[in-house]
C-alpha cells in the first residue's frame, strides 16, 4: 500500500508540475501579440494560439507588409496599425518592413501564406507586379486588404478592398488651391517633385495636378523628377532645378511634405525665400508641414490620412462577419493653408 501511495504521490506531483509548465507555455505563446521580425526574413516567431487552445481563444492573425519608413507619413501609418492591433487582444499582428523593395513585400506575403494568417494587409510600393503572389493568397483563401496605395491587376477579385485616399483629387486640390492663392491669371512656372516611380500615389497625384494646370495657359510645369518621397532626395532634386532654372521658377509642387521640406531647405540655401519668392504646395499634412506653414515657408498642404489602423481592423472584422465591403474604403481629408493651418496645428497628432 505504502509503495502504491508513494507511487501515486509521485504521479500526482508529476501531473501537477506538467500542468503548471504547460499553462506557462500557453501564456507565453499568447503574450506575443506581434512579431516584429520582418516576416520576409523568414524568422517570424510562431505566435499563433497553441493548437490545443479552444477555437474561441484563437486570435485573428494579420500579416502586414509595410513599404518601409521613407517619410513621416509612413511612420504615422505604421504606428496606427501597431497601436490598433497591438491594443486588441483578439488580434495578433505579424509586421514586415520591406525597406522600399517589392521583392521583400512578395517574400513577406509568401511567408504570411505559409503561416496561414487570417488576413494580409499590403501597402504596395508600386502598382504593378502583384498578380502571381495575389493569386497564391487567393488560392490559400486568405483575404488581402490594400492599404494606402493601389495595385494594377486584371482581376479585381485578387484583393478584398483598398483602404486609402483619392490621389487624383489630392493632385487636383493642390493645383486649384495654388491657383486660388497665386491668381489664375498670373504667369507661373512650376517644378514638380514626384513620389516613388511606379507608385499609385505618385502616378495619380501627378495626373490630378496636371489635369488642372493643363487647362490654364498661364501655368506650366517646366520640370518633373522623382524625389522618391524622401526629404533628402527632394532637397537634391530641388537643388538641381534651382541650378538649371533658378529665377525662372515661381512654384514647387511636391507629392509629399517630406520632399517639400527638403526643397524648402534647398531654396533657402540658394538665397531665395520659400513661401514668398517661390510658392510651395505639397501633400500629406504631417505636423512639420503645418509648422512650415506657420513659419511662412510652405504655402499649402493637402491632407492624406495615414491613420488607417481602425479602418483596416473594421474591414477585417466585417469580412469575417460576412458583411459586404466596398472595394474602395476612402479616407476623409481636407486642404490646409494660412490661418486654418495655424489653428489646426495644436491638434495634429503625427
Ligand atoms: C500615400 C502614401 C505616400 C505618402 C508619402 O497614401 O502612399 O507614401 O504620401 C509616403 O509620404 O511615402
mmCIF file of C-alpha atoms and ligand atoms in Angstrom:
data_model
loop_
_atom_site.group_PDB
_atom_site.id
_atom_site.type_symbol
_atom_site.label_atom_id
_atom_site.label_comp_id
_atom_site.label_asym_id
_atom_site.label_seq_id
_atom_site.Cartn_x
_atom_site.Cartn_y
_atom_site.Cartn_z
ATOM 1 C CA UNK A 1 0.000 0.000 0.000
ATOM 2 C CA UNK A 2 2.786 2.249 1.041
ATOM 3 C CA UNK A 3 4.578 1.714 -2.332
ATOM 4 C CA UNK A 4 1.329 2.390 -4.137
ATOM 5 C CA UNK A 5 0.806 5.503 -2.070
ATOM 6 C CA UNK A 6 4.358 6.602 -2.774
ATOM 7 C CA UNK A 7 3.908 5.996 -6.494
ATOM 8 C CA UNK A 8 0.522 7.769 -6.603
ATOM 9 C CA UNK A 9 2.008 10.743 -4.716
ATOM 10 C CA UNK A 10 4.845 10.830 -7.243
ATOM 11 C CA UNK A 11 2.434 10.618 -10.201
ATOM 12 C CA UNK A 12 0.220 13.378 -8.739
ATOM 13 C CA UNK A 13 3.260 15.615 -8.318
ATOM 14 C CA UNK A 14 4.486 14.926 -11.871
ATOM 15 C CA UNK A 15 0.993 15.608 -13.233
ATOM 16 C CA UNK A 16 0.664 18.883 -11.260
ATOM 17 C CA UNK A 17 4.106 20.075 -12.366
ATOM 18 C CA UNK A 18 3.463 19.213 -16.019
ATOM 19 C CA UNK A 19 0.077 21.009 -15.931
ATOM 20 C CA UNK A 20 1.756 24.093 -14.419
ATOM 21 C CA UNK A 21 4.502 24.046 -17.074
ATOM 22 C CA UNK A 22 2.057 23.697 -19.964
ATOM 23 C CA UNK A 23 -0.026 26.586 -18.571
ATOM 24 C CA UNK A 24 3.092 28.825 -18.516
ATOM 25 C CA UNK A 25 3.944 27.673 -22.031
ATOM 26 C CA UNK A 26 0.448 28.635 -23.239
ATOM 27 C CA UNK A 27 0.578 32.054 -21.592
ATOM 28 C CA UNK A 28 3.997 32.763 -23.166
ATOM 29 C CA UNK A 29 2.614 31.850 -26.610
ATOM 30 C CA UNK A 30 -0.435 34.060 -26.123
ATOM 31 C CA UNK A 31 1.580 37.026 -24.886
ATOM 32 C CA UNK A 32 3.437 37.685 -28.127
ATOM 33 C CA UNK A 33 0.853 39.974 -29.733
ATOM 34 C CA UNK A 34 3.037 40.918 -32.638
ATOM 35 C CA UNK A 35 6.243 39.570 -34.060
ATOM 36 C CA UNK A 36 8.371 42.464 -35.251
ATOM 37 C CA UNK A 37 10.863 40.258 -37.013
ATOM 38 C CA UNK A 38 10.491 41.072 -40.698
ATOM 39 C CA UNK A 39 8.450 38.160 -41.986
ATOM 40 C CA UNK A 40 10.426 38.334 -45.209
ATOM 41 C CA UNK A 41 13.473 37.233 -43.223
ATOM 42 C CA UNK A 42 11.600 34.005 -42.570
ATOM 43 C CA UNK A 43 12.394 34.335 -38.903
ATOM 44 C CA UNK A 44 8.945 35.489 -37.770
ATOM 45 C CA UNK A 45 8.262 33.887 -34.430
ATOM 46 C CA UNK A 46 5.333 31.494 -34.360
ATOM 47 C CA UNK A 47 2.915 33.238 -32.046
ATOM 48 C CA UNK A 48 -0.469 31.863 -33.123
ATOM 49 C CA UNK A 49 -2.567 30.396 -30.333
ATOM 50 C CA UNK A 50 -1.391 26.875 -29.331
ATOM 51 C CA UNK A 51 -3.004 24.113 -31.387
ATOM 52 C CA UNK A 52 -4.838 22.705 -28.406
ATOM 53 C CA UNK A 53 -6.417 26.059 -27.443
ATOM 54 C CA UNK A 54 -10.217 26.085 -27.873
ATOM 55 C CA UNK A 55 -11.345 27.835 -31.117
ATOM 56 C CA UNK A 56 -12.888 30.680 -29.141
ATOM 57 C CA UNK A 57 -9.424 31.689 -27.936
ATOM 58 C CA UNK A 58 -7.934 31.714 -31.469
ATOM 59 C CA UNK A 59 -6.619 35.149 -32.311
ATOM 60 C CA UNK A 60 -7.220 36.733 -35.700
ATOM 61 C CA UNK A 61 -3.714 36.703 -37.165
ATOM 62 C CA UNK A 62 -2.968 39.605 -39.534
ATOM 63 C CA UNK A 63 0.184 39.787 -41.670
ATOM 64 C CA UNK A 64 1.073 43.368 -42.654
ATOM 65 C CA UNK A 65 3.634 44.038 -45.406
ATOM 66 C CA UNK A 66 4.685 47.669 -44.931
ATOM 67 C CA UNK A 67 6.766 49.515 -47.564
ATOM 68 C CA UNK A 68 9.364 50.976 -45.214
ATOM 69 C CA UNK A 69 9.994 54.185 -43.273
ATOM 70 C CA UNK A 70 10.685 56.719 -46.043
ATOM 71 C CA UNK A 71 8.502 59.520 -44.681
ATOM 72 C CA UNK A 72 6.815 60.951 -41.619
ATOM 73 C CA UNK A 73 3.520 59.903 -43.160
ATOM 74 C CA UNK A 74 4.668 56.266 -43.418
ATOM 75 C CA UNK A 75 5.827 56.221 -39.793
ATOM 76 C CA UNK A 76 2.422 57.557 -38.701
ATOM 77 C CA UNK A 77 0.654 54.823 -40.667
ATOM 78 C CA UNK A 78 2.859 52.097 -39.150
ATOM 79 C CA UNK A 79 2.170 53.427 -35.645
ATOM 80 C CA UNK A 80 -1.581 53.492 -36.317
ATOM 81 C CA UNK A 81 -1.562 49.835 -37.384
ATOM 82 C CA UNK A 82 0.616 48.717 -34.460
ATOM 83 C CA UNK A 83 -1.491 50.675 -31.942
ATOM 84 C CA UNK A 84 -4.789 49.412 -33.352
ATOM 85 C CA UNK A 85 -3.873 45.723 -33.471
ATOM 86 C CA UNK A 86 -1.435 45.760 -30.547
ATOM 87 C CA UNK A 87 -4.111 47.019 -28.166
ATOM 88 C CA UNK A 88 -6.756 44.495 -29.192
ATOM 89 C CA UNK A 89 -6.382 41.015 -27.609
ATOM 90 C CA UNK A 90 -8.474 39.377 -30.332
ATOM 91 C CA UNK A 91 -5.707 40.110 -32.861
ATOM 92 C CA UNK A 92 -2.104 39.088 -33.422
ATOM 93 C CA UNK A 93 -0.066 41.297 -35.819
ATOM 94 C CA UNK A 94 2.836 39.977 -37.896
ATOM 95 C CA UNK A 95 4.707 43.043 -39.231
ATOM 96 C CA UNK A 96 7.220 43.143 -42.093
ATOM 97 C CA UNK A 97 9.242 46.208 -43.243
ATOM 98 C CA UNK A 98 10.237 45.802 -46.920
ATOM 99 C CA UNK A 99 12.798 48.647 -46.978
ATOM 100 C CA UNK A 100 11.161 50.010 -50.179
ATOM 101 C CA UNK A 101 11.741 46.755 -52.112
ATOM 102 C CA UNK A 102 8.847 44.973 -53.881
ATOM 103 C CA UNK A 103 10.685 41.638 -53.751
ATOM 104 C CA UNK A 104 10.749 41.867 -49.954
ATOM 105 C CA UNK A 105 6.992 42.507 -49.915
ATOM 106 C CA UNK A 106 6.393 39.462 -52.126
ATOM 107 C CA UNK A 107 8.587 37.335 -49.823
ATOM 108 C CA UNK A 108 6.666 38.614 -46.783
ATOM 109 C CA UNK A 109 3.310 37.744 -48.357
ATOM 110 C CA UNK A 110 4.566 34.210 -49.112
ATOM 111 C CA UNK A 111 5.710 33.858 -45.509
ATOM 112 C CA UNK A 112 2.292 35.013 -44.268
ATOM 113 C CA UNK A 113 0.639 32.434 -46.568
ATOM 114 C CA UNK A 114 2.888 29.662 -45.185
ATOM 115 C CA UNK A 115 1.985 30.804 -41.661
ATOM 116 C CA UNK A 116 -1.710 30.510 -42.613
ATOM 117 C CA UNK A 117 -2.577 34.007 -41.366
ATOM 118 C CA UNK A 118 -6.262 35.002 -41.339
ATOM 119 C CA UNK A 119 -5.763 38.207 -43.361
ATOM 120 C CA UNK A 120 -2.994 40.026 -45.243
ATOM 121 C CA UNK A 121 -2.620 43.816 -45.373
ATOM 122 C CA UNK A 122 -0.384 45.177 -48.135
ATOM 123 C CA UNK A 123 0.845 48.731 -48.740
ATOM 124 C CA UNK A 124 2.143 48.094 -52.289
ATOM 125 C CA UNK A 125 5.303 50.103 -53.028
ATOM 126 C CA UNK A 126 4.459 50.121 -56.763
ATOM 127 C CA UNK A 127 1.289 49.430 -58.785
ATOM 128 C CA UNK A 128 2.426 46.508 -60.966
ATOM 129 C CA UNK A 129 3.909 43.017 -60.468
ATOM 130 C CA UNK A 130 1.449 41.628 -57.896
ATOM 131 C CA UNK A 131 -0.734 39.169 -59.908
ATOM 132 C CA UNK A 132 1.228 35.975 -59.099
ATOM 133 C CA UNK A 133 1.563 36.420 -55.355
ATOM 134 C CA UNK A 134 -2.026 37.672 -55.022
ATOM 135 C CA UNK A 135 -3.169 34.546 -56.912
ATOM 136 C CA UNK A 136 -1.262 32.482 -54.312
ATOM 137 C CA UNK A 137 -3.022 34.295 -51.449
ATOM 138 C CA UNK A 138 -6.381 33.757 -53.153
ATOM 139 C CA UNK A 139 -5.617 30.051 -53.639
ATOM 140 C CA UNK A 140 -4.850 29.867 -49.902
ATOM 141 C CA UNK A 141 -8.197 31.537 -49.161
ATOM 142 C CA UNK A 142 -6.530 34.470 -47.394
ATOM 143 C CA UNK A 143 -8.187 37.898 -47.958
ATOM 144 C CA UNK A 144 -5.823 40.722 -48.983
ATOM 145 C CA UNK A 145 -6.547 44.324 -47.943
ATOM 146 C CA UNK A 146 -4.646 47.050 -49.832
ATOM 147 C CA UNK A 147 -3.539 49.918 -47.644
ATOM 148 C CA UNK A 148 -2.801 53.495 -48.816
ATOM 149 C CA UNK A 149 -1.679 52.581 -52.326
ATOM 150 C CA UNK A 150 -3.370 50.509 -55.036
ATOM 151 C CA UNK A 151 -2.268 47.818 -57.481
ATOM 152 C CA UNK A 152 -2.948 47.344 -61.196
ATOM 153 C CA UNK A 153 -4.399 43.827 -61.681
ATOM 154 C CA UNK A 154 -6.626 42.341 -64.424
ATOM 155 C CA UNK A 155 -8.741 40.506 -61.825
ATOM 156 C CA UNK A 156 -10.040 42.774 -59.039
ATOM 157 C CA UNK A 157 -11.089 39.729 -57.001
ATOM 158 C CA UNK A 158 -7.388 39.327 -56.132
ATOM 159 C CA UNK A 159 -7.912 41.821 -53.307
ATOM 160 C CA UNK A 160 -10.870 42.367 -50.995
ATOM 161 C CA UNK A 161 -10.733 46.185 -50.509
ATOM 162 C CA UNK A 162 -8.447 49.194 -50.972
ATOM 163 C CA UNK A 163 -8.363 51.422 -47.880
ATOM 164 C CA UNK A 164 -6.889 54.780 -48.860
ATOM 165 C CA UNK A 165 -7.119 58.217 -50.414
ATOM 166 C CA UNK A 166 -8.186 59.634 -53.754
ATOM 167 C CA UNK A 167 -4.784 60.725 -55.080
ATOM 168 C CA UNK A 168 -6.196 62.272 -58.249
ATOM 169 C CA UNK A 169 -8.412 64.520 -56.108
ATOM 170 C CA UNK A 170 -5.402 65.398 -53.940
ATOM 171 C CA UNK A 171 -3.476 66.482 -57.065
ATOM 172 C CA UNK A 172 -6.453 68.495 -58.329
ATOM 173 C CA UNK A 173 -6.864 70.215 -54.945
ATOM 174 C CA UNK A 174 -3.157 71.080 -54.856
ATOM 175 C CA UNK A 175 -3.375 72.794 -58.257
ATOM 176 C CA UNK A 176 -6.715 74.523 -57.580
ATOM 177 C CA UNK A 177 -5.578 75.911 -54.216
ATOM 178 C CA UNK A 178 -2.313 77.138 -55.735
ATOM 179 C CA UNK A 179 -4.242 78.998 -58.461
ATOM 180 C CA UNK A 180 -6.673 80.477 -55.902
ATOM 181 C CA UNK A 181 -3.803 81.802 -53.780
ATOM 182 C CA UNK A 182 -1.483 82.927 -56.619
ATOM 183 C CA UNK A 183 -4.143 84.098 -59.077
ATOM 184 C CA UNK A 184 -5.039 82.062 -62.153
ATOM 185 C CA UNK A 185 -4.124 84.952 -64.487
ATOM 186 C CA UNK A 186 -0.507 85.060 -63.246
ATOM 187 C CA UNK A 187 2.334 83.531 -65.289
ATOM 188 C CA UNK A 188 3.579 80.584 -63.142
ATOM 189 C CA UNK A 189 6.367 78.140 -63.994
ATOM 190 C CA UNK A 190 6.192 75.040 -61.785
ATOM 191 C CA UNK A 191 8.756 72.385 -60.909
ATOM 192 C CA UNK A 192 7.345 69.061 -59.714
ATOM 193 C CA UNK A 193 8.916 66.707 -57.152
ATOM 194 C CA UNK A 194 7.314 63.342 -57.866
ATOM 195 C CA UNK A 195 6.947 60.417 -55.472
ATOM 196 C CA UNK A 196 8.358 56.906 -55.893
ATOM 197 C CA UNK A 197 8.452 55.873 -59.558
ATOM 198 C CA UNK A 198 5.564 53.500 -60.279
ATOM 199 C CA UNK A 199 3.675 54.171 -57.042
ATOM 200 C CA UNK A 200 -0.072 54.777 -57.439
ATOM 201 C CA UNK A 201 0.173 57.785 -55.100
ATOM 202 C CA UNK A 202 2.777 59.384 -57.400
ATOM 203 C CA UNK A 203 1.056 58.459 -60.664
ATOM 204 C CA UNK A 204 -2.335 59.816 -59.606
ATOM 205 C CA UNK A 205 -1.116 62.932 -57.792
ATOM 206 C CA UNK A 206 0.724 63.842 -60.979
ATOM 207 C CA UNK A 207 -2.386 63.091 -63.084
ATOM 208 C CA UNK A 208 -4.773 65.194 -60.976
ATOM 209 C CA UNK A 209 -2.394 68.177 -60.747
ATOM 210 C CA UNK A 210 -1.547 68.126 -64.477
ATOM 211 C CA UNK A 211 -5.232 67.998 -65.478
ATOM 212 C CA UNK A 212 -5.903 71.350 -63.743
ATOM 213 C CA UNK A 213 -2.632 73.018 -64.819
ATOM 214 C CA UNK A 214 -3.020 71.981 -68.473
ATOM 215 C CA UNK A 215 -6.417 73.713 -68.520
ATOM 216 C CA UNK A 216 -4.772 77.092 -67.642
ATOM 217 C CA UNK A 217 -2.348 78.523 -70.289
ATOM 218 C CA UNK A 218 -0.690 80.771 -67.666
ATOM 219 C CA UNK A 219 0.550 77.780 -65.618
ATOM 220 C CA UNK A 220 3.288 75.476 -66.891
ATOM 221 C CA UNK A 221 5.147 72.506 -65.431
ATOM 222 C CA UNK A 222 8.690 73.158 -66.672
ATOM 223 C CA UNK A 223 10.487 70.278 -64.869
ATOM 224 C CA UNK A 224 9.408 66.997 -63.188
ATOM 225 C CA UNK A 225 11.581 64.445 -61.397
ATOM 226 C CA UNK A 226 11.162 61.778 -58.700
ATOM 227 C CA UNK A 227 12.377 62.599 -55.186
ATOM 228 C CA UNK A 228 11.218 59.133 -54.012
ATOM 229 C CA UNK A 229 9.038 60.628 -51.244
ATOM 230 C CA UNK A 230 12.117 61.393 -49.104
ATOM 231 C CA UNK A 231 13.339 64.732 -47.685
ATOM 232 C CA UNK A 232 16.965 64.121 -48.727
ATOM 233 C CA UNK A 233 16.127 63.291 -52.344
ATOM 234 C CA UNK A 234 13.620 66.150 -52.503
ATOM 235 C CA UNK A 235 16.361 68.587 -51.480
ATOM 236 C CA UNK A 236 18.810 67.116 -54.000
ATOM 237 C CA UNK A 237 16.370 67.339 -56.928
ATOM 238 C CA UNK A 238 15.317 70.874 -55.975
ATOM 239 C CA UNK A 239 18.985 71.937 -55.908
ATOM 240 C CA UNK A 240 19.306 70.669 -59.489
ATOM 241 C CA UNK A 241 16.117 72.517 -60.541
ATOM 242 C CA UNK A 242 17.414 75.757 -58.992
ATOM 243 C CA UNK A 243 20.746 75.324 -60.742
ATOM 244 C CA UNK A 244 19.121 74.867 -64.156
ATOM 245 C CA UNK A 245 16.101 77.176 -63.828
ATOM 246 C CA UNK A 246 16.657 79.346 -60.705
ATOM 247 C CA UNK A 247 14.828 82.659 -61.061
ATOM 248 C CA UNK A 248 12.516 81.134 -63.690
ATOM 249 C CA UNK A 249 10.741 79.035 -61.049
ATOM 250 C CA UNK A 250 7.636 80.547 -59.397
ATOM 251 C CA UNK A 251 6.225 77.401 -57.720
ATOM 252 C CA UNK A 252 7.055 73.903 -56.446
ATOM 253 C CA UNK A 253 4.548 71.026 -56.333
ATOM 254 C CA UNK A 254 5.801 68.170 -54.129
ATOM 255 C CA UNK A 255 3.907 64.856 -53.980
ATOM 256 C CA UNK A 256 4.586 64.725 -50.235
ATOM 257 C CA UNK A 257 5.583 67.032 -47.366
ATOM 258 C CA UNK A 258 8.934 65.339 -46.771
ATOM 259 C CA UNK A 259 10.143 66.270 -50.273
ATOM 260 C CA UNK A 260 8.674 69.776 -49.866
ATOM 261 C CA UNK A 261 10.624 70.267 -46.629
ATOM 262 C CA UNK A 262 13.794 69.229 -48.454
ATOM 263 C CA UNK A 263 13.003 71.642 -51.278
ATOM 264 C CA UNK A 264 12.418 74.465 -48.767
ATOM 265 C CA UNK A 265 15.919 73.884 -47.402
ATOM 266 C CA UNK A 266 17.377 73.973 -50.928
ATOM 267 C CA UNK A 267 15.535 77.232 -51.755
ATOM 268 C CA UNK A 268 16.856 78.895 -48.592
ATOM 269 C CA UNK A 269 20.417 77.748 -49.323
ATOM 270 C CA UNK A 270 20.015 79.139 -52.843
ATOM 271 C CA UNK A 271 19.263 82.560 -51.290
ATOM 272 C CA UNK A 272 15.531 82.799 -52.004
ATOM 273 C CA UNK A 273 12.582 82.844 -49.575
ATOM 274 C CA UNK A 274 10.384 79.702 -49.803
ATOM 275 C CA UNK A 275 6.686 80.551 -49.460
ATOM 276 C CA UNK A 276 7.344 84.086 -50.749
ATOM 277 C CA UNK A 277 9.785 84.077 -53.721
ATOM 278 C CA UNK A 278 8.750 80.527 -54.622
ATOM 279 C CA UNK A 279 5.257 79.177 -53.805
ATOM 280 C CA UNK A 280 5.374 75.669 -52.254
ATOM 281 C CA UNK A 281 2.433 73.232 -52.239
ATOM 282 C CA UNK A 282 2.581 69.599 -51.071
ATOM 283 C CA UNK A 283 0.508 66.633 -49.866
ATOM 284 C CA UNK A 284 0.231 64.611 -46.609
ATOM 285 C CA UNK A 285 -0.401 67.057 -43.754
ATOM 286 C CA UNK A 286 2.314 65.905 -41.352
ATOM 287 C CA UNK A 287 2.940 68.175 -38.340
ATOM 288 C CA UNK A 288 6.269 69.585 -39.692
ATOM 289 C CA UNK A 289 4.312 70.794 -42.739
ATOM 290 C CA UNK A 290 1.880 72.708 -40.510
ATOM 291 C CA UNK A 291 4.869 74.212 -38.685
ATOM 292 C CA UNK A 292 6.396 75.261 -42.035
ATOM 293 C CA UNK A 293 3.104 76.961 -42.971
ATOM 294 C CA UNK A 294 3.109 78.742 -39.583
ATOM 295 C CA UNK A 295 6.686 79.896 -40.371
ATOM 296 C CA UNK A 296 5.669 81.156 -43.836
ATOM 297 C CA UNK A 297 7.911 78.668 -45.719
ATOM 298 C CA UNK A 298 5.227 76.298 -47.025
ATOM 299 C CA UNK A 299 2.020 77.654 -48.575
ATOM 300 C CA UNK A 300 -0.351 74.651 -48.741
ATOM 301 C CA UNK A 301 -0.517 71.038 -47.580
ATOM 302 C CA UNK A 302 -3.261 68.746 -48.921
ATOM 303 C CA UNK A 303 -4.116 66.234 -46.188
ATOM 304 C CA UNK A 304 -3.688 62.492 -46.814
ATOM 305 C CA UNK A 305 -4.804 60.431 -43.815
ATOM 306 C CA UNK A 306 -2.208 57.849 -42.600
ATOM 307 C CA UNK A 307 -4.206 56.737 -39.529
ATOM 308 C CA UNK A 308 -5.721 53.735 -41.330
ATOM 309 C CA UNK A 309 -5.477 51.178 -38.472
ATOM 310 C CA UNK A 310 -9.095 51.475 -37.285
ATOM 311 C CA UNK A 311 -10.490 51.249 -40.839
ATOM 312 C CA UNK A 312 -8.362 48.165 -41.567
ATOM 313 C CA UNK A 313 -9.454 46.464 -38.342
ATOM 314 C CA UNK A 314 -13.133 47.169 -39.044
ATOM 315 C CA UNK A 315 -12.790 45.888 -42.608
ATOM 316 C CA UNK A 316 -11.258 42.594 -41.384
ATOM 317 C CA UNK A 317 -13.978 42.159 -38.734
ATOM 318 C CA UNK A 318 -16.698 42.957 -41.300
ATOM 319 C CA UNK A 319 -15.156 40.469 -43.732
ATOM 320 C CA UNK A 320 -15.101 37.724 -41.078
ATOM 321 C CA UNK A 321 -18.741 38.514 -40.220
ATOM 322 C CA UNK A 322 -19.708 38.138 -43.885
ATOM 323 C CA UNK A 323 -20.634 41.822 -44.241
ATOM 324 C CA UNK A 324 -20.312 43.169 -47.809
ATOM 325 C CA UNK A 325 -17.332 45.549 -48.142
ATOM 326 C CA UNK A 326 -16.821 48.485 -50.536
ATOM 327 C CA UNK A 327 -13.999 47.775 -52.998
ATOM 328 C CA UNK A 328 -12.588 51.211 -52.091
ATOM 329 C CA UNK A 329 -12.872 52.410 -48.491
ATOM 330 C CA UNK A 330 -11.993 56.104 -48.835
ATOM 331 C CA UNK A 331 -10.359 58.348 -46.234
ATOM 332 C CA UNK A 332 -11.822 61.773 -45.413
ATOM 333 C CA UNK A 333 -9.362 64.608 -45.981
ATOM 334 C CA UNK A 334 -9.007 68.394 -46.059
ATOM 335 C CA UNK A 335 -6.745 71.131 -47.512
ATOM 336 C CA UNK A 336 -4.775 73.380 -45.161
ATOM 337 C CA UNK A 337 -3.183 76.822 -45.643
ATOM 338 C CA UNK A 338 -2.915 80.195 -43.859
ATOM 339 C CA UNK A 339 -4.722 80.717 -40.548
ATOM 340 C CA UNK A 340 -6.697 77.472 -40.914
ATOM 341 C CA UNK A 341 -3.422 75.504 -40.821
ATOM 342 C CA UNK A 342 -2.089 77.535 -37.878
ATOM 343 C CA UNK A 343 -5.309 76.956 -35.922
ATOM 344 C CA UNK A 344 -5.189 73.197 -36.667
ATOM 345 C CA UNK A 345 -1.505 72.753 -35.706
ATOM 346 C CA UNK A 346 -2.013 72.097 -31.947
ATOM 347 C CA UNK A 347 -4.399 69.233 -32.722
ATOM 348 C CA UNK A 348 -2.245 67.480 -35.309
ATOM 349 C CA UNK A 349 -1.179 64.063 -33.945
ATOM 350 C CA UNK A 350 1.502 62.962 -36.437
HETATM 351 C C1 LIG B 1 0.017 57.905 -49.573
HETATM 352 C C2 LIG B 1 1.347 57.212 -49.319
HETATM 353 C C3 LIG B 1 2.515 58.083 -49.632
HETATM 354 C C4 LIG B 1 2.614 59.376 -48.802
HETATM 355 C C5 LIG B 1 4.092 59.523 -48.689
HETATM 356 O O1 LIG B 1 -1.050 57.029 -49.308
HETATM 357 O O2 LIG B 1 1.434 56.028 -50.101
HETATM 358 O O3 LIG B 1 3.705 57.342 -49.362
HETATM 359 O O4 LIG B 1 2.009 60.483 -49.391
HETATM 360 C C6 LIG B 1 4.510 58.096 -48.424
HETATM 361 O O5 LIG B 1 4.528 60.402 -47.678
HETATM 362 O O6 LIG B 1 5.856 57.893 -48.627
#
